[in-house]
Coordinates of C-alpha atoms in Angstrom, one line a residue:
Chain E
M28 CA -71.9 -83.2 -147.9
S29 CA -69.2 -82.8 -145.2
S30 CA -69.9 -80.9 -142.0
Q31 CA -69.9 -77.0 -142.0
Y32 CA -69.2 -77.1 -138.3
T33 CA -65.4 -77.2 -138.2
L34 CA -62.9 -74.4 -137.7
E35 CA -61.6 -75.0 -141.3
N36 CA -64.9 -73.4 -142.4
E37 CA -64.2 -69.7 -142.0
V38 CA -67.9 -68.9 -141.5
F39 CA -68.1 -71.3 -138.5
A40 CA -64.7 -70.0 -137.1
G41 CA -66.1 -66.5 -137.4
L42 CA -69.2 -67.4 -135.5
V43 CA -67.2 -69.0 -132.8
F44 CA -65.1 -65.9 -132.5
Y45 CA -67.6 -63.1 -132.8
G46 CA -70.5 -65.1 -131.2
S47 CA -68.3 -65.8 -128.2
L48 CA -67.4 -62.1 -127.9
A49 CA -71.1 -61.2 -128.1
L50 CA -72.0 -63.7 -125.4
I51 CA -69.2 -62.5 -123.2
K52 CA -70.5 -58.9 -123.7
T53 CA -74.0 -60.1 -122.6
V54 CA -72.8 -61.9 -119.5
M55 CA -70.7 -58.9 -118.5
M56 CA -73.9 -57.0 -118.0
S57 CA -74.5 -59.3 -115.0
M58 CA -71.2 -58.2 -113.5
L59 CA -72.1 -54.6 -114.3
T60 CA -75.4 -55.0 -112.6
A61 CA -73.7 -56.4 -109.5
Y62 CA -71.2 -53.5 -109.5
F63 CA -74.1 -50.9 -109.8
R64 CA -76.0 -52.7 -107.0
I65 CA -73.0 -52.4 -104.7
R66 CA -72.1 -48.8 -105.6
N67 CA -75.7 -47.6 -105.4
E68 CA -76.6 -49.8 -102.4
S69 CA -79.7 -51.4 -104.0
V70 CA -80.2 -55.1 -103.7
P71 CA -83.1 -57.3 -104.9
T72 CA -83.8 -59.6 -101.9
L73 CA -84.1 -59.4 -98.1
E74 CA -81.3 -62.0 -97.7
D75 CA -79.0 -59.7 -99.6
A76 CA -80.0 -56.7 -97.4
K77 CA -79.5 -58.9 -94.3
M78 CA -75.9 -59.8 -95.4
M79 CA -75.0 -56.1 -96.1
A80 CA -76.6 -54.7 -93.0
P81 CA -77.1 -57.4 -90.3
N82 CA -79.1 -56.3 -87.3
D83 CA -80.2 -53.0 -89.0
P84 CA -83.8 -53.3 -90.3
D85 CA -83.9 -49.6 -91.3
K86 CA -80.8 -49.8 -93.4
Q87 CA -82.2 -53.1 -94.9
K88 CA -85.3 -51.2 -96.0
V89 CA -83.2 -48.6 -97.7
L90 CA -81.1 -51.3 -99.5
L91 CA -84.3 -52.9 -100.9
Q92 CA -85.4 -49.7 -102.7
P93 CA -85.0 -50.0 -106.5
N94 CA -82.3 -47.7 -108.0
Q95 CA -82.6 -45.9 -111.3
D96 CA -79.1 -46.7 -112.5
V97 CA -79.4 -50.4 -111.6
E98 CA -82.7 -50.6 -113.4
R99 CA -81.1 -49.0 -116.5
V100 CA -78.3 -51.6 -116.6
R101 CA -80.9 -54.4 -116.1
R102 CA -82.9 -53.1 -119.1
A103 CA -79.8 -53.0 -121.2
H104 CA -79.1 -56.6 -120.1
L105 CA -82.6 -57.8 -120.9
N106 CA -82.3 -56.1 -124.4
D107 CA -79.1 -58.2 -125.0
L108 CA -81.0 -61.4 -124.0
E109 CA -83.7 -60.4 -126.5
N110 CA -81.3 -59.7 -129.3
V111 CA -77.8 -61.3 -128.8
I112 CA -79.0 -64.7 -127.8
P113 CA -81.4 -65.2 -130.8
F114 CA -78.6 -63.9 -133.1
V115 CA -76.0 -66.3 -132.0
L116 CA -78.5 -69.2 -132.0
L117 CA -79.7 -68.3 -135.5
G118 CA -76.0 -68.0 -136.5
L119 CA -75.6 -71.7 -135.7
L120 CA -78.5 -72.6 -137.9
F121 CA -77.3 -70.1 -140.6
V122 CA -73.8 -71.8 -140.7
G123 CA -75.5 -75.0 -141.7
T124 CA -76.9 -73.4 -144.9
N125 CA -73.3 -72.9 -146.2
P126 CA -73.6 -69.1 -146.7
D127 CA -71.1 -66.9 -148.6
P128 CA -68.2 -66.4 -146.2
T129 CA -67.6 -62.7 -146.8
T130 CA -71.3 -61.9 -146.4
A131 CA -71.6 -64.0 -143.3
L132 CA -68.5 -62.6 -141.5
W133 CA -69.7 -59.0 -142.1
H134 CA -73.1 -59.9 -140.5
F135 CA -71.3 -61.1 -137.4
R136 CA -68.9 -58.1 -137.2
I137 CA -71.6 -55.5 -137.8
F138 CA -73.9 -57.1 -135.3
L139 CA -71.3 -57.2 -132.6
A140 CA -70.3 -53.6 -133.2
A141 CA -73.9 -52.5 -133.2
R142 CA -74.6 -54.2 -129.9
V143 CA -71.5 -52.7 -128.3
L144 CA -72.8 -49.3 -129.3
H145 CA -76.2 -50.1 -128.0
S146 CA -74.9 -51.1 -124.5
I147 CA -72.6 -48.1 -124.2
A148 CA -75.4 -45.7 -125.2
Y149 CA -77.9 -47.4 -122.9
V150 CA -75.7 -47.6 -119.7
N151 CA -74.4 -44.1 -120.1
A152 CA -77.8 -42.7 -121.1
L153 CA -76.3 -41.1 -124.3
R154 CA -78.5 -38.8 -126.3
Q155 CA -81.0 -40.7 -128.5
P156 CA -81.1 -41.9 -131.3
L157 CA -77.6 -43.4 -130.6
R158 CA -79.0 -46.4 -128.7
G159 CA -81.8 -46.7 -131.3
I160 CA -79.2 -46.9 -134.1
G161 CA -77.3 -49.7 -132.4
F162 CA -80.5 -51.5 -131.8
G163 CA -81.7 -51.0 -135.4
I164 CA -78.5 -52.1 -137.1
G165 CA -78.4 -55.2 -134.9
L166 CA -82.0 -56.0 -135.7
F167 CA -81.4 -55.5 -139.4
A168 CA -78.4 -57.9 -139.3
F169 CA -80.6 -60.5 -137.6
C170 CA -83.4 -60.1 -140.1
S171 CA -81.0 -60.3 -143.1
M172 CA -79.5 -63.5 -141.7
A173 CA -82.9 -64.9 -140.9
F174 CA -84.2 -64.3 -144.4
Q175 CA -81.1 -66.0 -145.9
T176 CA -81.4 -69.0 -143.6
V177 CA -85.1 -69.6 -144.3
H178 CA -84.6 -68.9 -148.0
A179 CA -81.9 -71.6 -148.2
L180 CA -84.5 -74.1 -147.1
C181 CA -87.3 -73.1 -149.6
Chain I
M28 CA -70.4 -91.8 -137.4
S29 CA -70.8 -88.9 -139.8
S30 CA -72.2 -85.5 -138.8
Q31 CA -75.9 -85.1 -138.2
Y32 CA -75.5 -81.3 -138.8
T33 CA -75.9 -81.2 -142.6
L34 CA -79.0 -80.2 -144.6
E35 CA -79.0 -83.7 -146.0
N36 CA -80.3 -84.8 -142.6
E37 CA -84.0 -83.9 -142.7
V38 CA -84.1 -83.5 -138.9
F39 CA -81.4 -80.8 -139.0
A40 CA -83.0 -79.2 -142.1
G41 CA -86.3 -79.1 -140.2
L42 CA -84.7 -77.5 -137.2
V43 CA -83.0 -74.9 -139.3
F44 CA -86.4 -74.1 -141.0
Y45 CA -88.8 -74.2 -138.0
G46 CA -86.2 -73.0 -135.5
S47 CA -85.4 -69.9 -137.6
L48 CA -89.1 -69.2 -137.9
A49 CA -89.5 -69.5 -134.1
L50 CA -86.5 -67.1 -133.5
I51 CA -87.9 -64.6 -136.1
K52 CA -91.3 -64.7 -134.2
T53 CA -89.5 -64.0 -130.9
V54 CA -87.5 -61.1 -132.3
M55 CA -90.6 -59.7 -134.0
M56 CA -91.9 -59.1 -130.4
S57 CA -89.2 -56.4 -130.1
M58 CA -90.6 -54.6 -133.1
L59 CA -94.1 -55.0 -131.8
T60 CA -93.0 -53.5 -128.5
A61 CA -91.5 -50.5 -130.3
Y62 CA -94.7 -50.1 -132.3
F63 CA -96.9 -50.2 -129.1
R64 CA -94.5 -47.8 -127.4
I65 CA -94.9 -45.2 -130.2
R66 CA -98.6 -45.7 -130.6
N67 CA -99.3 -45.5 -126.8
E68 CA -96.6 -42.8 -126.2
S69 CA -94.8 -44.7 -123.5
V70 CA -91.0 -45.0 -123.5
P71 CA -88.6 -46.6 -121.0
T72 CA -85.9 -43.9 -120.6
L73 CA -85.5 -40.2 -120.2
E74 CA -83.4 -39.9 -123.3
D75 CA -86.2 -41.4 -125.3
A76 CA -88.7 -38.9 -123.8
K77 CA -86.2 -36.0 -124.6
M78 CA -86.0 -37.1 -128.2
M79 CA -89.8 -37.3 -128.6
A80 CA -90.6 -34.1 -126.7
P81 CA -87.6 -31.8 -126.6
N82 CA -87.9 -28.8 -124.3
D83 CA -91.2 -30.1 -122.8
P84 CA -90.5 -31.6 -119.3
D85 CA -94.3 -32.1 -118.6
K86 CA -94.8 -34.2 -121.8
Q87 CA -91.6 -36.1 -121.0
K88 CA -93.0 -37.2 -117.6
V89 CA -96.2 -38.4 -119.3
L90 CA -94.1 -40.4 -121.8
L91 CA -92.2 -42.1 -119.0
Q92 CA -95.5 -43.6 -117.5
P93 CA -95.7 -47.4 -118.1
N94 CA -98.5 -48.4 -120.4
Q95 CA -100.7 -51.5 -119.9
D96 CA -100.6 -52.6 -123.6
V97 CA -96.8 -52.1 -123.8
E98 CA -96.3 -54.2 -120.6
R99 CA -98.5 -56.9 -122.1
V100 CA -96.4 -57.2 -125.2
R101 CA -93.2 -57.2 -123.1
R102 CA -94.6 -60.1 -121.0
A103 CA -95.4 -62.1 -124.1
H104 CA -91.8 -61.3 -125.4
L105 CA -90.3 -62.5 -122.1
N106 CA -92.3 -65.7 -122.2
D107 CA -90.8 -66.3 -125.7
L108 CA -87.3 -65.9 -124.2
E109 CA -88.2 -68.4 -121.5
N110 CA -89.6 -71.0 -123.9
V111 CA -88.5 -70.5 -127.6
I112 CA -84.8 -70.0 -126.9
P113 CA -84.4 -73.1 -124.7
F114 CA -86.4 -75.1 -127.3
V115 CA -84.3 -74.2 -130.3
L116 CA -81.1 -74.6 -128.2
L117 CA -82.2 -78.0 -127.0
G118 CA -83.2 -78.8 -130.6
L119 CA -79.6 -78.4 -131.6
L120 CA -78.5 -80.9 -128.9
F121 CA -81.5 -83.2 -129.8
V122 CA -80.4 -83.4 -133.5
G123 CA -77.0 -84.8 -132.3
T124 CA -78.8 -87.9 -130.8
N125 CA -80.0 -88.9 -134.3
P126 CA -83.8 -89.0 -133.5
D127 CA -86.5 -90.5 -135.6
P128 CA -87.2 -87.8 -138.3
T129 CA -91.0 -88.0 -138.3
T130 CA -91.2 -87.6 -134.6
A131 CA -88.6 -84.9 -134.5
L132 CA -90.2 -82.8 -137.3
W133 CA -93.7 -83.0 -135.6
H134 CA -92.1 -81.7 -132.4
F135 CA -90.7 -78.7 -134.2
R136 CA -94.0 -78.0 -136.1
I137 CA -96.3 -78.4 -133.1
F138 CA -94.0 -76.2 -130.9
L139 CA -94.0 -73.4 -133.5
A140 CA -97.8 -73.5 -133.9
A141 CA -98.3 -73.6 -130.2
R142 CA -96.1 -70.5 -129.6
V143 CA -97.8 -68.6 -132.4
L144 CA -101.1 -69.3 -130.7
H145 CA -99.6 -68.2 -127.4
S146 CA -98.4 -64.9 -128.8
I147 CA -101.7 -64.1 -130.6
A148 CA -103.7 -64.9 -127.5
Y149 CA -101.4 -62.9 -125.2
V150 CA -101.1 -59.7 -127.3
N151 CA -104.8 -59.6 -128.0
A152 CA -105.8 -60.6 -124.5
L153 CA -108.0 -63.5 -125.8
R154 CA -110.1 -65.4 -123.4
Q155 CA -108.2 -67.8 -121.2
P156 CA -107.4 -70.7 -121.4
L157 CA -106.3 -70.1 -125.1
R158 CA -103.0 -68.6 -124.1
G159 CA -102.6 -71.4 -121.5
I160 CA -103.2 -74.1 -124.2
G161 CA -100.5 -72.5 -126.4
F162 CA -98.1 -72.4 -123.4
G163 CA -98.9 -75.9 -122.3
I164 CA -98.5 -77.6 -125.7
G165 CA -95.1 -75.8 -126.2
L166 CA -94.0 -76.9 -122.8
F167 CA -95.0 -80.5 -123.5
A168 CA -93.1 -80.5 -126.8
F169 CA -90.0 -79.2 -124.9
C170 CA -90.3 -81.8 -122.1
S171 CA -90.8 -84.6 -124.6
M172 CA -87.8 -83.6 -126.6
A173 CA -85.7 -83.1 -123.4
F174 CA -86.6 -86.6 -122.2
Q175 CA -85.6 -88.2 -125.5
T176 CA -82.3 -86.2 -125.6
V177 CA -81.3 -87.2 -122.0
H178 CA -82.5 -90.7 -122.5
A179 CA -80.3 -91.2 -125.6
L180 CA -77.3 -90.5 -123.4
C181 CA -78.2 -92.9 -120.6
Chain M
M29 CA -60.8 -82.3 -139.8
S30 CA -63.8 -84.4 -139.0
S31 CA -66.8 -83.0 -137.1
Q32 CA -66.7 -82.6 -133.3
Y33 CA -70.5 -82.7 -133.2
T34 CA -71.1 -86.5 -132.9
L35 CA -71.8 -88.5 -129.7
E36 CA -68.5 -90.3 -130.3
N37 CA -66.8 -87.1 -129.1
E38 CA -67.2 -87.3 -125.4
V39 CA -67.1 -83.5 -125.1
F40 CA -70.1 -83.1 -127.3
A41 CA -71.9 -86.0 -125.6
G42 CA -71.2 -84.3 -122.3
L43 CA -72.7 -81.0 -123.5
V44 CA -75.8 -82.8 -124.8
F45 CA -76.2 -84.5 -121.4
Y46 CA -75.4 -81.7 -119.0
G47 CA -76.6 -78.9 -121.3
S48 CA -80.0 -80.6 -121.6
L49 CA -80.3 -81.0 -117.8
A50 CA -79.4 -77.3 -117.4
L51 CA -82.1 -76.3 -120.0
I52 CA -84.6 -78.6 -118.3
K53 CA -83.8 -76.9 -114.9
T54 CA -84.3 -73.5 -116.5
V55 CA -87.7 -74.4 -118.1
M56 CA -88.8 -76.0 -114.8
M57 CA -88.7 -72.5 -113.3
S58 CA -91.7 -71.7 -115.6
M59 CA -93.7 -74.5 -114.0
L60 CA -92.6 -73.4 -110.5
T61 CA -93.8 -69.9 -111.3
A62 CA -97.2 -71.3 -112.4
Y63 CA -97.4 -73.4 -109.2
F64 CA -96.6 -70.3 -107.0
R65 CA -99.1 -68.2 -109.0
I66 CA -101.9 -70.7 -108.3
R67 CA -100.9 -71.3 -104.6
N68 CA -100.6 -67.6 -103.9
E69 CA -103.5 -66.6 -106.1
S70 CA -101.5 -64.0 -108.1
V71 CA -101.9 -63.8 -111.9
P72 CA -100.3 -61.5 -114.5
T73 CA -103.3 -60.6 -116.7
L74 CA -107.0 -59.7 -116.4
E75 CA -108.0 -62.7 -118.6
D76 CA -106.3 -65.0 -116.1
A77 CA -108.2 -63.3 -113.3
K78 CA -111.5 -63.6 -115.2
M79 CA -110.9 -67.3 -115.7
M80 CA -110.2 -67.9 -112.0
A81 CA -113.0 -65.7 -110.7
P82 CA -115.7 -65.2 -113.3
N83 CA -118.3 -62.5 -112.4
D84 CA -116.3 -61.4 -109.3
P85 CA -114.5 -58.1 -110.2
D86 CA -113.3 -57.6 -106.5
K87 CA -111.7 -61.0 -106.4
Q88 CA -110.2 -60.3 -109.8
K89 CA -108.5 -57.2 -108.5
V90 CA -107.0 -59.2 -105.6
L91 CA -105.7 -61.8 -108.1
L92 CA -103.9 -59.2 -110.1
Q93 CA -101.8 -58.0 -107.1
P94 CA -98.1 -59.0 -107.4
N95 CA -97.0 -61.6 -104.9
Q96 CA -93.6 -61.6 -103.2
D97 CA -93.0 -65.3 -103.6
V98 CA -94.0 -65.3 -107.2
E99 CA -91.7 -62.4 -108.0
R100 CA -88.9 -64.3 -106.3
V101 CA -89.3 -67.3 -108.5
R102 CA -89.5 -65.0 -111.5
R103 CA -86.2 -63.4 -110.6
A104 CA -84.6 -66.8 -110.2
H105 CA -85.9 -67.7 -113.6
L106 CA -84.6 -64.5 -115.2
N107 CA -81.2 -65.2 -113.7
D108 CA -81.2 -68.6 -115.4
L109 CA -82.0 -67.0 -118.7
E110 CA -79.1 -64.6 -118.2
N111 CA -76.7 -67.4 -117.3
V112 CA -77.7 -70.9 -118.3
I113 CA -78.7 -70.0 -121.9
P114 CA -75.4 -68.1 -122.7
F115 CA -73.5 -71.0 -121.1
V116 CA -75.1 -73.8 -123.2
L117 CA -74.9 -71.7 -126.4
L118 CA -71.2 -70.9 -125.7
G119 CA -70.8 -74.6 -125.0
L120 CA -71.8 -75.4 -128.6
L121 CA -69.1 -73.0 -129.9
F122 CA -66.6 -74.3 -127.4
V123 CA -67.1 -77.9 -128.6
G124 CA -66.0 -76.8 -132.0
T125 CA -62.6 -75.7 -130.7
N126 CA -61.8 -79.4 -129.8
P127 CA -61.1 -78.7 -126.1
D128 CA -59.5 -81.2 -123.7
P129 CA -62.3 -83.6 -122.7
T130 CA -61.6 -83.8 -119.0
T131 CA -61.4 -80.0 -118.6
A132 CA -64.5 -79.5 -120.7
L133 CA -66.6 -82.1 -118.9
W134 CA -65.7 -80.6 -115.5
H135 CA -66.8 -77.1 -116.7
F136 CA -70.2 -78.6 -117.6
R137 CA -70.6 -80.5 -114.4
I138 CA -69.5 -77.7 -112.1
F139 CA -71.7 -75.2 -113.9
L140 CA -74.8 -77.4 -113.6
A141 CA -74.2 -78.0 -109.9
A142 CA -73.6 -74.3 -109.2
R143 CA -76.8 -73.3 -111.0
V144 CA -78.8 -75.9 -109.1
L145 CA -77.4 -74.4 -105.8
H146 CA -78.3 -70.9 -107.1
S147 CA -81.9 -71.8 -107.8
I148 CA -82.4 -73.7 -104.5
A149 CA -80.9 -70.8 -102.5
Y150 CA -82.9 -68.2 -104.5
V151 CA -86.3 -69.9 -104.3
N152 CA -86.0 -70.8 -100.6
A153 CA -84.4 -67.4 -99.7
L154 CA -81.5 -69.2 -98.0
R155 CA -79.0 -67.1 -96.1
Q156 CA -76.6 -65.2 -98.3
P157 CA -73.9 -65.7 -99.7
L158 CA -75.2 -69.2 -100.7
R159 CA -77.0 -67.9 -103.7
G160 CA -74.0 -65.6 -104.5
I161 CA -71.6 -68.6 -104.4
G162 CA -73.8 -70.5 -106.9
F163 CA -73.9 -67.5 -109.1
G164 CA -70.2 -66.8 -108.8
I165 CA -69.1 -70.3 -109.6
G166 CA -71.4 -70.5 -112.6
L167 CA -70.0 -67.1 -113.8
F168 CA -66.5 -68.3 -113.3
A169 CA -67.1 -71.5 -115.4
F170 CA -68.6 -69.3 -118.2
C171 CA -65.7 -66.9 -118.2
S172 CA -63.1 -69.8 -118.2
M173 CA -64.9 -71.5 -121.1
A174 CA -65.3 -68.1 -123.0
F175 CA -61.5 -67.4 -122.6
Q176 CA -60.6 -70.8 -123.9
T177 CA -63.0 -70.5 -126.9
V178 CA -61.8 -67.1 -128.0
H179 CA -58.1 -68.1 -127.3
A180 CA -58.5 -71.1 -129.6
L181 CA -59.2 -68.7 -132.5
C182 CA -56.4 -66.2 -131.8

């Protein structure tokens, strides 16, 4: 059996494309957190506060207060770590089972779309169950892919 | 050298099987968190509280209180992110070094069993050092696999 | 096209080597957290406190107080999960696009060095922007690799 892990295999090419976009989306939450920290003047450590307000201990104390909007972005980020990372990693195992290309590609596309919806709904505090729908569809895509991967080995 | 990443290679087939199960176990912690949030009526955001108790600001405030049992599941989940994800990812690198199949497969099996023990002990607050044993065995399997992987390149 | 995922491909061999080291560094933060928890007598759960101070409820309450230094290591660890894991995972996708070996290897080396700087600066609370520089260079290496990976598929 030749390797599935070449760009000539459209399943692998699809994972490289959609998986990379999903990882970029996840890491962009880091940049969004940094942006919200600066805009809302809320930093995690004393050395950050000292850089932003040298010689002003009162201002430093204010800077160290947690901020609601920053914490919201951090929760959205953590949710990506909990869902996007396992999905892309499972995707690499899934490719090895030589799945049907059309099915596999739609798993990747639907997962990415669901997670983009999840992040937009979370960061902007959109009315529930919008965020829940994004989360649920992503989880469903993961479970479906997981079932197929384990099933291919049984 | 032909590719190690085919199901004909029993090390890779073992990683696909045990690695998928470990990732499923990790993502199931998300579902368990959701279940504990509903059972204990403790949600992370105002839009969740508004969905569960529309037009009842007092009830919404109660819903936004952190809950001990929910936080416990979240810590168990985070511990999986810290340990299971690096293990499966390292496993993919390890497979490329063409390790001894028996050794490799026992690393995968022992790691999975240790992490299942860890989660059961954590979520049910079993007497220590049960959780510590699960954590430690998993960490040991990771370190052993990491040493072999780096050593193969030196 | 033959598989890129063999040790004969120096890009893949480089990812196995530097990626493994980056994952080891990440998991070592777990051990550092455990060390700081014991040194500062601060544990996350009641069953830990009961093991460390059986039959002494007052001491158990003290043990359950969060500790500044422990929380600092935990934040450094979480930052690794947010950055190192996506980098190594993206690295596996990047290898499949058959990148230029010299460019790829320097991405891996610079990323690893930047993350080591980040952890040292974070754990020791070194003067900012040292930690920020480590974080920024790592993020830049990720973005550069992500751009090249997605670009190879377009």
